[in-house]
CSV table of C-alpha atoms in Angstrom, one decimal:
chain,number,residue,atom,x,y,z
W,9,UNK,CA,48.8,91.0,-141.4
W,10,UNK,CA,46.2,91.5,-143.9
W,11,UNK,CA,47.1,94.3,-146.2
W,12,UNK,CA,45.0,97.7,-146.7
W,13,UNK,CA,44.8,99.6,-149.8
W,14,UNK,CA,47.7,102.1,-149.2
W,15,UNK,CA,46.1,104.6,-151.5
W,16,UNK,CA,44.0,107.1,-149.6
W,17,UNK,CA,40.6,107.1,-150.4
W,18,UNK,CA,40.0,110.8,-150.8
W,19,UNK,CA,39.2,114.2,-149.3
W,20,UNK,CA,36.1,115.5,-147.8
W,21,UNK,CA,35.7,118.9,-146.5
W,22,UNK,CA,39.1,119.7,-146.5
W,23,UNK,CA,39.7,116.7,-144.4
W,24,UNK,CA,41.4,113.3,-145.3
W,25,UNK,CA,40.1,109.8,-145.4
W,26,UNK,CA,42.3,106.7,-144.5
W,27,UNK,CA,42.2,103.7,-146.3
W,28,UNK,CA,39.5,101.1,-145.8
W,29,UNK,CA,40.8,98.3,-143.2
W,30,UNK,CA,42.8,101.0,-141.4
W,31,UNK,CA,43.0,99.9,-137.7
W,32,UNK,CA,42.3,102.8,-135.2
W,33,UNK,CA,43.2,101.8,-131.9
W,34,UNK,CA,44.4,103.0,-128.4
W,35,UNK,CA,46.8,101.9,-126.1
W,36,UNK,CA,48.1,101.2,-122.8
W,37,UNK,CA,50.5,99.2,-120.4
W,38,UNK,CA,50.0,97.1,-117.5
W,39,UNK,CA,52.2,98.9,-114.6
W,40,UNK,CA,50.7,102.5,-115.6
W,41,UNK,CA,47.2,101.6,-115.1
W,42,UNK,CA,46.6,97.8,-113.5
W,43,UNK,CA,47.5,98.5,-110.0
W,44,UNK,CA,46.5,95.4,-107.9
W,45,UNK,CA,50.1,95.1,-107.3
W,46,UNK,CA,50.0,92.4,-104.8
W,47,UNK,CA,46.8,90.8,-105.7
W,48,UNK,CA,46.4,87.2,-107.2
W,49,UNK,CA,50.0,86.0,-106.6
W,50,UNK,CA,51.3,89.0,-108.3
W,51,UNK,CA,55.3,89.9,-107.4
W,52,UNK,CA,57.1,92.8,-107.5
W,53,UNK,CA,58.5,94.1,-110.8
W,54,UNK,CA,61.6,96.5,-111.4
W,55,UNK,CA,59.1,99.2,-111.3
W,56,UNK,CA,57.7,98.3,-108.0
W,57,UNK,CA,61.1,98.3,-106.6
W,58,UNK,CA,62.7,101.3,-108.2
W,59,UNK,CA,59.5,103.3,-107.6
W,60,UNK,CA,60.1,103.0,-103.9
W,61,UNK,CA,63.6,104.2,-104.2
W,62,UNK,CA,63.8,107.8,-102.7
W,63,UNK,CA,64.1,110.2,-105.3
W,64,UNK,CA,63.6,108.1,-108.4
W,65,UNK,CA,59.9,108.7,-109.2
W,66,UNK,CA,58.3,112.0,-108.3
W,67,UNK,CA,56.6,112.6,-105.3
W,68,UNK,CA,57.6,109.1,-104.2
W,69,UNK,CA,54.5,107.6,-106.7
W,70,UNK,CA,54.0,103.9,-107.4
W,71,UNK,CA,52.0,102.0,-109.5
W,72,UNK,CA,50.5,100.1,-106.7
W,73,UNK,CA,46.7,101.2,-107.4
W,74,UNK,CA,47.5,103.5,-110.9
W,75,UNK,CA,44.2,103.8,-112.6
W,76,UNK,CA,42.6,100.7,-110.9
W,77,UNK,CA,42.1,99.0,-114.2
W,78,UNK,CA,42.4,95.4,-112.6
W,79,UNK,CA,39.2,96.2,-111.0
W,80,UNK,CA,37.7,98.5,-113.6
W,81,UNK,CA,38.5,96.9,-116.6
W,82,UNK,CA,34.7,96.5,-117.7
W,83,UNK,CA,34.2,100.2,-117.4
W,84,UNK,CA,37.4,101.2,-119.4
W,85,UNK,CA,36.4,98.6,-122.4
W,86,UNK,CA,32.9,100.3,-122.2
W,87,UNK,CA,34.9,104.0,-122.8
W,88,UNK,CA,36.4,102.1,-125.8
W,89,UNK,CA,33.4,100.9,-127.4
W,90,UNK,CA,32.1,104.2,-126.9
W,91,UNK,CA,35.0,105.7,-128.7
W,92,UNK,CA,34.4,103.1,-131.5
W,93,UNK,CA,37.8,102.2,-131.9
W,94,UNK,CA,38.6,98.6,-133.7
W,95,UNK,CA,41.8,97.4,-131.9
W,96,UNK,CA,43.1,98.0,-128.4
W,97,UNK,CA,47.0,97.4,-127.5
W,98,UNK,CA,47.6,96.2,-123.8
W,99,UNK,CA,50.6,94.6,-122.3
W,100,UNK,CA,50.9,91.7,-119.8
W,101,UNK,CA,52.4,92.0,-116.7
W,102,UNK,CA,55.3,89.3,-116.7
W,103,UNK,CA,55.1,89.1,-112.8
W,104,UNK,CA,51.4,88.6,-112.8
W,105,UNK,CA,51.5,85.9,-115.0
W,106,UNK,CA,55.1,84.1,-113.9
W,107,UNK,CA,55.9,85.6,-110.8
W,108,UNK,CA,59.6,84.6,-110.5
W,109,UNK,CA,60.0,84.8,-114.2
W,110,UNK,CA,60.2,81.2,-114.1
W,111,UNK,CA,58.2,77.9,-113.7
W,112,UNK,CA,54.4,77.4,-114.4
W,113,UNK,CA,52.0,80.3,-115.4
W,114,UNK,CA,49.8,81.6,-112.3
W,115,UNK,CA,46.3,81.0,-113.6
W,116,UNK,CA,44.6,83.7,-111.6
W,117,UNK,CA,47.1,86.0,-113.4
W,118,UNK,CA,46.2,84.6,-116.9
W,119,UNK,CA,42.6,84.7,-115.7
W,120,UNK,CA,42.7,88.7,-115.6
W,121,UNK,CA,43.7,88.6,-119.2
W,122,UNK,CA,41.3,86.0,-120.4
W,123,UNK,CA,38.5,88.2,-118.9
W,124,UNK,CA,39.9,91.4,-120.5
W,125,UNK,CA,40.2,89.9,-124.1
W,126,UNK,CA,36.7,88.2,-123.8
W,127,UNK,CA,35.2,91.4,-122.9
W,128,UNK,CA,36.9,93.3,-125.5
W,129,UNK,CA,36.1,90.8,-128.1
W,130,UNK,CA,32.3,90.8,-127.4
W,131,UNK,CA,32.5,94.7,-127.5
W,132,UNK,CA,33.8,94.1,-130.8
W,133,UNK,CA,37.4,95.3,-130.3
W,134,UNK,CA,40.5,93.2,-131.4
W,135,UNK,CA,42.9,92.4,-128.5
W,136,UNK,CA,46.7,93.3,-129.4
W,137,UNK,CA,49.0,92.0,-126.7
W,138,UNK,CA,52.3,93.4,-125.8
W,139,UNK,CA,54.3,90.8,-123.8
W,140,UNK,CA,56.9,93.0,-122.4
W,141,UNK,CA,56.5,96.8,-121.5
W,142,UNK,CA,59.3,97.2,-119.3
W,143,UNK,CA,58.1,95.5,-116.1
W,144,UNK,CA,60.6,92.8,-115.6
W,145,UNK,CA,60.1,90.4,-112.5
W,146,UNK,CA,62.7,91.8,-109.8
W,147,UNK,CA,63.7,88.2,-109.1
W,148,UNK,CA,65.1,88.1,-112.8
W,149,UNK,CA,66.8,91.4,-112.4
W,150,UNK,CA,68.4,90.2,-108.9
W,151,UNK,CA,69.7,87.5,-111.0
W,152,UNK,CA,71.3,90.2,-113.5
W,153,UNK,CA,68.7,91.4,-115.4
W,154,UNK,CA,68.5,92.2,-119.4
W,155,UNK,CA,72.5,92.2,-119.3
W,156,UNK,CA,72.2,88.5,-118.3
W,157,UNK,CA,71.9,85.9,-121.4
W,158,UNK,CA,69.6,83.9,-119.1
W,159,UNK,CA,66.6,86.9,-119.2
W,160,UNK,CA,66.0,86.5,-123.0
W,161,UNK,CA,66.1,82.6,-122.4
W,162,UNK,CA,63.2,83.3,-119.8
W,163,UNK,CA,61.5,86.1,-121.8
W,164,UNK,CA,60.8,83.4,-124.9
W,165,UNK,CA,59.7,80.8,-122.0
W,166,UNK,CA,57.0,83.4,-120.7
W,167,UNK,CA,55.9,84.3,-124.0
W,168,UNK,CA,55.2,80.7,-124.8
W,169,UNK,CA,53.0,80.7,-121.5
W,170,UNK,CA,51.0,83.6,-122.5
W,171,UNK,CA,50.5,82.7,-126.1
W,172,UNK,CA,49.3,79.4,-124.8
W,173,UNK,CA,46.6,80.5,-122.7
W,174,UNK,CA,45.7,83.5,-125.0
W,175,UNK,CA,46.3,82.5,-128.5
W,176,UNK,CA,42.7,81.6,-129.1
W,177,UNK,CA,41.4,85.3,-128.2
W,178,UNK,CA,44.8,87.4,-129.3
W,179,UNK,CA,45.5,87.7,-132.9
W,180,UNK,CA,48.1,90.2,-132.9
W,181,UNK,CA,51.1,89.8,-130.6
W,182,UNK,CA,54.2,92.3,-129.7
W,183,UNK,CA,57.2,91.0,-128.2
W,184,UNK,CA,58.7,94.2,-126.9
W,185,UNK,CA,57.9,97.6,-126.2
W,186,UNK,CA,60.5,100.0,-126.9
W,187,UNK,CA,63.7,98.2,-125.9
W,188,UNK,CA,65.7,101.2,-126.5
W,189,UNK,CA,64.3,102.9,-123.4
W,190,UNK,CA,64.2,99.7,-121.2
W,191,UNK,CA,68.2,98.9,-122.1
W,192,UNK,CA,69.5,102.5,-122.2
W,193,UNK,CA,67.5,104.4,-119.7
W,194,UNK,CA,67.2,101.4,-117.3
W,195,UNK,CA,70.9,100.3,-117.5
W,196,UNK,CA,72.8,103.5,-118.9
W,197,UNK,CA,71.2,106.7,-117.5
W,198,UNK,CA,69.5,104.9,-114.7
W,199,UNK,CA,66.6,107.3,-115.0
W,200,UNK,CA,64.2,104.4,-115.4
W,201,UNK,CA,64.2,100.7,-114.0
W,202,UNK,CA,66.1,99.1,-112.6
W,203,UNK,CA,68.0,102.4,-112.4
W,204,UNK,CA,71.5,101.0,-113.2
W,205,UNK,CA,74.4,103.1,-114.5
W,206,UNK,CA,76.4,100.6,-116.6
W,207,UNK,CA,77.1,101.7,-120.0
W,208,UNK,CA,78.3,98.5,-121.1
W,209,UNK,CA,75.5,96.6,-119.3
W,210,UNK,CA,73.1,99.0,-121.5
W,211,UNK,CA,74.7,97.5,-124.5
W,212,UNK,CA,74.8,94.0,-123.5
W,213,UNK,CA,70.9,94.5,-122.3
W,214,UNK,CA,70.3,96.0,-126.0
W,215,UNK,CA,71.6,92.5,-127.5
W,216,UNK,CA,69.7,90.5,-125.1
W,217,UNK,CA,66.5,92.1,-126.0
W,218,UNK,CA,67.2,91.6,-129.7
W,219,UNK,CA,68.1,87.7,-128.8
W,220,UNK,CA,65.0,87.7,-126.3
W,221,UNK,CA,62.7,89.0,-129.2
W,222,UNK,CA,63.7,86.4,-131.6
W,223,UNK,CA,63.6,83.4,-129.2
W,224,UNK,CA,60.0,84.7,-128.3
W,225,UNK,CA,59.0,85.0,-132.0
W,226,UNK,CA,59.8,81.4,-132.3
W,227,UNK,CA,57.9,80.4,-129.3
W,228,UNK,CA,55.1,82.5,-130.4
W,229,UNK,CA,55.2,80.6,-133.7
W,230,UNK,CA,55.1,77.4,-132.1
W,231,UNK,CA,52.0,78.3,-130.0
W,232,UNK,CA,50.0,80.2,-131.9
W,233,UNK,CA,47.6,79.6,-135.1
W,234,UNK,CA,49.3,80.0,-138.3
W,235,UNK,CA,47.2,83.3,-139.0
W,236,UNK,CA,48.4,85.0,-135.9
W,237,UNK,CA,50.3,88.0,-136.3
W,238,UNK,CA,53.7,88.7,-134.5
W,239,UNK,CA,55.3,92.0,-134.5
W,240,UNK,CA,57.9,94.4,-132.5
W,241,UNK,CA,57.4,98.0,-131.2
W,242,UNK,CA,60.5,100.2,-131.4
W,243,UNK,CA,60.6,103.9,-130.2
W,244,UNK,CA,62.7,104.9,-133.4
W,245,UNK,CA,64.6,108.6,-133.5
W,246,UNK,CA,63.9,111.0,-136.2
W,247,UNK,CA,67.5,112.2,-136.0
W,248,UNK,CA,68.5,115.8,-137.2
W,249,UNK,CA,72.0,117.1,-137.3
W,250,UNK,CA,72.3,120.4,-136.0
W,251,UNK,CA,74.1,121.6,-139.1
W,252,UNK,CA,75.9,120.1,-142.2
W,253,UNK,CA,79.3,119.9,-140.8
W,254,UNK,CA,81.2,117.1,-140.9
W,255,UNK,CA,81.1,117.0,-136.7
W,256,UNK,CA,77.7,117.6,-136.9
W,257,UNK,CA,76.5,115.0,-139.3
W,258,UNK,CA,78.8,112.2,-137.3
W,259,UNK,CA,77.1,112.9,-134.1
W,260,UNK,CA,73.7,112.2,-136.0
W,261,UNK,CA,75.5,109.1,-137.2
W,262,UNK,CA,76.5,107.9,-133.8
W,263,UNK,CA,72.9,108.4,-132.6
W,264,UNK,CA,71.2,106.7,-135.4
W,265,UNK,CA,73.6,103.9,-134.4
W,266,UNK,CA,72.6,103.8,-130.7
W,267,UNK,CA,69.0,104.8,-131.2
W,268,UNK,CA,68.1,103.0,-134.5
W,269,UNK,CA,70.1,100.5,-136.0
W,270,UNK,CA,71.2,98.7,-132.8
W,271,UNK,CA,67.9,97.2,-133.2
W,272,UNK,CA,66.7,97.7,-137.0
W,273,UNK,CA,70.0,95.8,-138.3
W,274,UNK,CA,69.8,92.7,-136.0
W,275,UNK,CA,66.1,92.1,-136.6
W,276,UNK,CA,66.1,93.0,-140.0
W,277,UNK,CA,69.4,92.3,-141.4
W,278,UNK,CA,70.9,89.7,-138.8
W,279,UNK,CA,73.9,91.8,-138.2
W,280,UNK,CA,75.6,94.7,-136.0
W,281,UNK,CA,76.1,98.1,-137.1
W,282,UNK,CA,80.0,98.0,-137.8
W,283,UNK,CA,80.2,101.9,-137.0
W,284,UNK,CA,78.3,101.1,-133.4
W,285,UNK,CA,80.8,98.1,-132.6
W,286,UNK,CA,84.0,100.7,-133.7
W,287,UNK,CA,82.1,103.5,-131.7
W,288,UNK,CA,81.6,101.7,-128.4
W,289,UNK,CA,85.0,99.5,-128.6
W,290,UNK,CA,86.2,101.4,-125.5
W,291,UNK,CA,83.3,99.9,-123.6
W,292,UNK,CA,83.0,96.2,-124.7
W,293,UNK,CA,84.1,94.1,-127.6
W,294,UNK,CA,80.8,92.6,-128.1
W,295,UNK,CA,82.0,89.1,-127.2
W,296,UNK,CA,78.7,88.5,-125.9
W,297,UNK,CA,77.0,88.1,-129.1
W,298,UNK,CA,77.4,84.5,-129.6
W,299,UNK,CA,77.3,82.3,-133.0
W,300,UNK,CA,73.8,82.0,-134.2
W,301,UNK,CA,72.5,85.2,-132.1
W,302,UNK,CA,71.7,87.3,-134.6
W,303,UNK,CA,70.2,84.5,-136.8
W,304,UNK,CA,67.8,84.2,-134.1
W,305,UNK,CA,67.3,88.0,-133.6
W,306,UNK,CA,66.2,88.3,-137.4
W,307,UNK,CA,63.3,85.6,-137.1
W,308,UNK,CA,60.9,87.1,-139.7
W,309,UNK,CA,57.8,89.3,-137.9
W,310,UNK,CA,54.5,90.2,-139.9
W,311,UNK,CA,54.8,94.1,-138.8
W,312,UNK,CA,56.7,96.8,-137.2
W,313,UNK,CA,55.4,98.8,-134.6
W,314,UNK,CA,56.3,102.8,-134.5
W,315,UNK,CA,56.3,104.7,-131.3
W,316,UNK,CA,56.7,108.5,-132.1
W,317,UNK,CA,56.5,111.7,-129.7
W,318,UNK,CA,59.0,114.3,-131.1
W,319,UNK,CA,62.2,114.7,-133.2
W,320,UNK,CA,65.7,114.4,-132.0
W,321,UNK,CA,68.2,117.4,-133.1
W,322,UNK,CA,72.1,116.7,-132.1
W,323,UNK,CA,75.3,118.4,-133.0
W,324,UNK,CA,78.9,117.9,-131.9
W,325,UNK,CA,79.6,118.3,-128.2
W,326,UNK,CA,79.0,116.5,-124.7
W,327,UNK,CA,76.4,115.3,-122.9
W,328,UNK,CA,75.8,115.0,-119.2
W,329,UNK,CA,76.6,111.8,-117.7
W,330,UNK,CA,75.3,109.1,-116.6
W,331,UNK,CA,74.1,109.1,-120.4
W,332,UNK,CA,71.7,106.6,-122.1
W,333,UNK,CA,73.9,106.8,-125.1
W,334,UNK,CA,77.3,104.9,-124.4
W,335,UNK,CA,80.1,105.9,-126.1
W,336,UNK,CA,78.8,109.2,-127.5
W,337,UNK,CA,78.7,111.4,-124.3
W,338,UNK,CA,81.9,113.2,-125.3
W,339,UNK,CA,81.1,113.4,-129.0
W,340,UNK,CA,77.0,114.7,-128.8
W,341,UNK,CA,75.2,117.2,-127.4
W,342,UNK,CA,71.4,117.3,-127.7
W,343,UNK,CA,69.4,120.2,-129.0
W,344,UNK,CA,65.9,121.3,-128.1
W,345,UNK,CA,63.9,121.4,-131.7
W,346,UNK,CA,62.4,124.9,-132.3
W,347,UNK,CA,58.8,124.7,-132.0
W,348,UNK,CA,55.5,124.4,-129.3
W,349,UNK,CA,56.2,122.1,-126.5
W,350,UNK,CA,54.1,119.6,-124.6
W,351,UNK,CA,54.2,119.4,-120.8
W,352,UNK,CA,56.9,116.7,-121.3
W,353,UNK,CA,59.2,119.6,-122.9
W,354,UNK,CA,58.7,117.6,-126.1
W,355,UNK,CA,58.6,119.7,-129.2
W,356,UNK,CA,55.5,119.1,-131.4
W,357,UNK,CA,56.7,118.3,-134.6
W,358,UNK,CA,54.5,116.0,-136.8
W,359,UNK,CA,57.2,116.2,-139.7
W,360,UNK,CA,59.7,113.9,-137.4
W,361,UNK,CA,56.8,111.0,-137.9
W,362,UNK,CA,56.7,111.5,-141.7
W,363,UNK,CA,60.4,111.6,-141.7
W,364,UNK,CA,60.4,108.0,-139.9
W,365,UNK,CA,58.0,106.8,-142.0
W,366,UNK,CA,59.3,107.5,-145.1
W,367,UNK,CA,62.8,106.2,-143.9
W,368,UNK,CA,61.3,102.9,-143.2
W,369,UNK,CA,59.7,102.8,-146.5
W,370,UNK,CA,63.0,103.1,-148.6
W,371,UNK,CA,65.0,100.6,-146.1
W,372,UNK,CA,62.1,98.0,-145.1
W,373,UNK,CA,59.7,98.1,-148.2
W,374,UNK,CA,58.5,94.7,-147.6
W,375,UNK,CA,57.6,95.4,-143.7
W,376,UNK,CA,54.0,96.9,-143.0
W,377,UNK,CA,53.9,99.4,-140.4
W,378,UNK,CA,51.6,100.3,-137.6
W,379,UNK,CA,52.0,103.2,-135.4
W,380,UNK,CA,51.8,101.9,-131.9
W,381,UNK,CA,51.9,104.8,-129.9
W,382,UNK,CA,51.4,108.5,-130.6
W,383,UNK,CA,50.1,111.3,-128.3
W,384,UNK,CA,50.9,114.2,-125.9
W,385,UNK,CA,50.8,115.2,-122.2
W,386,UNK,CA,49.3,118.5,-121.4
W,387,UNK,CA,48.0,120.1,-118.0
W,388,UNK,CA,44.9,119.3,-118.2
W,389,UNK,CA,41.9,119.5,-115.6
W,390,UNK,CA,38.3,119.3,-114.8
W,391,UNK,CA,36.8,122.7,-115.0
W,392,UNK,CA,33.8,123.4,-112.6
W,393,UNK,CA,31.2,121.8,-114.7
W,394,UNK,CA,33.6,118.6,-114.9
W,395,UNK,CA,34.8,119.3,-118.6
W,396,UNK,CA,38.0,118.6,-119.4
W,397,UNK,CA,39.1,120.9,-122.5
W,398,UNK,CA,42.3,120.0,-124.1
W,399,UNK,CA,42.7,121.9,-127.4
W,400,UNK,CA,46.5,121.4,-127.6
W,401,UNK,CA,46.0,117.7,-127.6
W,402,UNK,CA,43.5,117.6,-130.6
W,403,UNK,CA,45.7,119.8,-132.6
W,404,UNK,CA,48.8,117.6,-131.8
W,405,UNK,CA,46.8,114.6,-132.8
W,406,UNK,CA,45.5,116.0,-135.9
W,407,UNK,CA,48.8,117.1,-137.3
W,408,UNK,CA,50.5,113.8,-136.8
W,409,UNK,CA,47.6,111.9,-138.2
W,410,UNK,CA,47.7,114.1,-141.4
W,411,UNK,CA,51.5,113.4,-141.3
W,412,UNK,CA,50.5,109.6,-141.8
W,413,UNK,CA,47.9,110.5,-144.1
W,414,UNK,CA,50.7,112.2,-146.0
W,415,UNK,CA,53.0,109.1,-145.8
W,416,UNK,CA,50.4,107.2,-146.9
W,417,UNK,CA,49.9,109.1,-150.0
W,418,UNK,CA,53.6,108.9,-150.9
W,419,UNK,CA,53.6,105.0,-150.5
W,420,UNK,CA,54.2,103.9,-147.0
W,421,UNK,CA,52.4,100.6,-146.2
W,422,UNK,CA,50.8,102.2,-142.6
W,423,UNK,CA,48.3,99.6,-141.4
W,424,UNK,CA,46.8,101.4,-138.2
W,425,UNK,CA,47.1,104.0,-135.6
W,426,UNK,CA,47.1,103.4,-131.7
W,427,UNK,CA,46.6,106.4,-129.7
W,428,UNK,CA,48.8,107.0,-126.3
W,429,UNK,CA,46.8,106.8,-124.5
W,430,UNK,CA,43.5,105.7,-123.3
W,431,UNK,CA,43.6,107.0,-119.7
W,432,UNK,CA,45.9,109.1,-117.5
W,433,UNK,CA,48.2,106.8,-115.8
W,434,UNK,CA,51.6,106.3,-114.0
W,435,UNK,CA,53.9,108.0,-116.2
W,436,UNK,CA,57.1,106.4,-115.1
W,437,UNK,CA,59.5,108.6,-113.4
W,438,UNK,CA,57.0,111.4,-113.8
W,439,UNK,CA,54.7,109.6,-111.5
W,440,UNK,CA,51.0,111.0,-111.9
W,441,UNK,CA,52.6,114.5,-112.8
W,442,UNK,CA,52.2,114.2,-116.4
W,443,UNK,CA,48.6,113.0,-118.5
W,444,UNK,CA,48.7,111.6,-121.7
W,445,UNK,CA,45.2,110.4,-121.7
W,446,UNK,CA,42.3,111.3,-123.7
W,447,UNK,CA,40.3,110.0,-120.7
W,448,UNK,CA,40.9,112.0,-117.6
W,449,UNK,CA,41.5,109.9,-114.4
W,450,UNK,CA,40.6,111.5,-111.0
W,451,UNK,CA,43.3,109.4,-109.1
W,452,UNK,CA,41.7,110.3,-105.5
W,453,UNK,CA,38.2,108.8,-106.8
W,454,UNK,CA,39.0,106.7,-110.1
W,455,UNK,CA,36.3,108.7,-112.0
W,456,UNK,CA,36.9,108.5,-115.8
W,457,UNK,CA,35.8,111.6,-117.6
W,458,UNK,CA,36.6,111.6,-121.2
W,459,UNK,CA,38.4,114.8,-122.6
W,460,UNK,CA,37.5,116.8,-125.7
W,461,UNK,CA,40.2,114.7,-127.4
W,462,UNK,CA,38.4,111.4,-126.9
W,463,UNK,CA,35.1,112.8,-128.4
W,464,UNK,CA,37.3,114.5,-131.4
W,465,UNK,CA,39.1,110.9,-131.9
W,466,UNK,CA,35.7,108.9,-131.8
W,467,UNK,CA,34.8,111.5,-134.7
W,468,UNK,CA,37.7,110.5,-136.3
W,469,UNK,CA,37.4,107.1,-135.9
W,470,UNK,CA,33.6,106.9,-137.3
W,471,UNK,CA,34.6,109.2,-140.2
W,472,UNK,CA,38.0,106.9,-140.9
W,473,UNK,CA,39.9,110.1,-141.3
W,474,UNK,CA,40.0,113.8,-140.7
W,475,UNK,CA,37.3,116.3,-141.5
W,476,UNK,CA,38.9,119.7,-141.2
W,477,UNK,CA,41.3,121.5,-139.2
W,478,UNK,CA,41.0,121.0,-135.5
W,479,UNK,CA,39.1,123.4,-133.2
W,480,UNK,CA,41.1,126.0,-131.1
């Protein structure tokens, strides 16, 4: 990844400029926006199946149509051009490209991503591809899913197919998005697809995500030009103990092992956290980790993507079961952090982002960082004039960009910021009830309306930084 000067360029009118070369982007995910769930050879993913299970997704919503991006892609790229963003992070639907998770690619599926990336390049926008944003082909789940080792091997094959088709168009590749959610919400608590509540399987899945990432890095390096950038995106937890007591500090340690080091240690140090293995000994002996796996997981990458929304406060106690924290249910309780809250009931606290960035500066000083998701859901609506006013989101984004700038000033090598999300979309188990977009989508008509936050972000991008306090 090309370095940018990590020293902020200066201040203007009480505002903050970011370094020259800083990447300003926005992000989406395939299942959340594409729709066209059964077109051009696409077969069901685990989210197609999970969303049809009664009670799993609010209002019985599915991603069958979503924001209809599959048919409105050019309109959406035009919106990005108007925003002036330099980069767009999208994900590829595995079941659109390789419907069974095995065998040759479906060219009609790849053609959509060829058209998308060509349209982006024509608009002067740099495509950033994520290979996995939670939509495993259902056929692979039926064969065992991510707790099964073969899924990691199949993922590497899929990575090579996509890189072979798009390697001349896409310069930056992310293997996985938020494997913590996919492993521990999908196989631990069951609130995400595939909806399994098997603590030991969640731990196996986490390992196979690490293995699949490393195998995919090798496949990408083999298929891509030498200058291509390869990355991984993690939703690392900014963990705070409720107090300085030994029990609360131990709770924070446990969650740090399960939420952060379960991925950081294998990927960057080629090892498993010893305390994690000890904490989960009652669930598994970790014998599914074979000789050589950790060396594969630690294949060098060019940057680390960070997704951040809210901090995590923990203390000694117990949690509800089924839990996404295997082995910690009887030792840890989660406490709402103080402060204003979003429509997701997540605390607004930009200091947590600063804490994560400075931690990574200290622990991984040679690894460039990119904020690959940051944003907030609010109860947005179009007023009688058709306008969508979202001052809370503007304030949220302003505070978090200020935290990124503060981190840059303190020596953190942050190369870019991708706002989540471009469009209102299918928000997983919340269906269409939570709106993260800076562009409002009327799902009945598919009409797109840029919110006030979109105009604000366009000004930030054009200026290359923050000009002053947010309005409202």
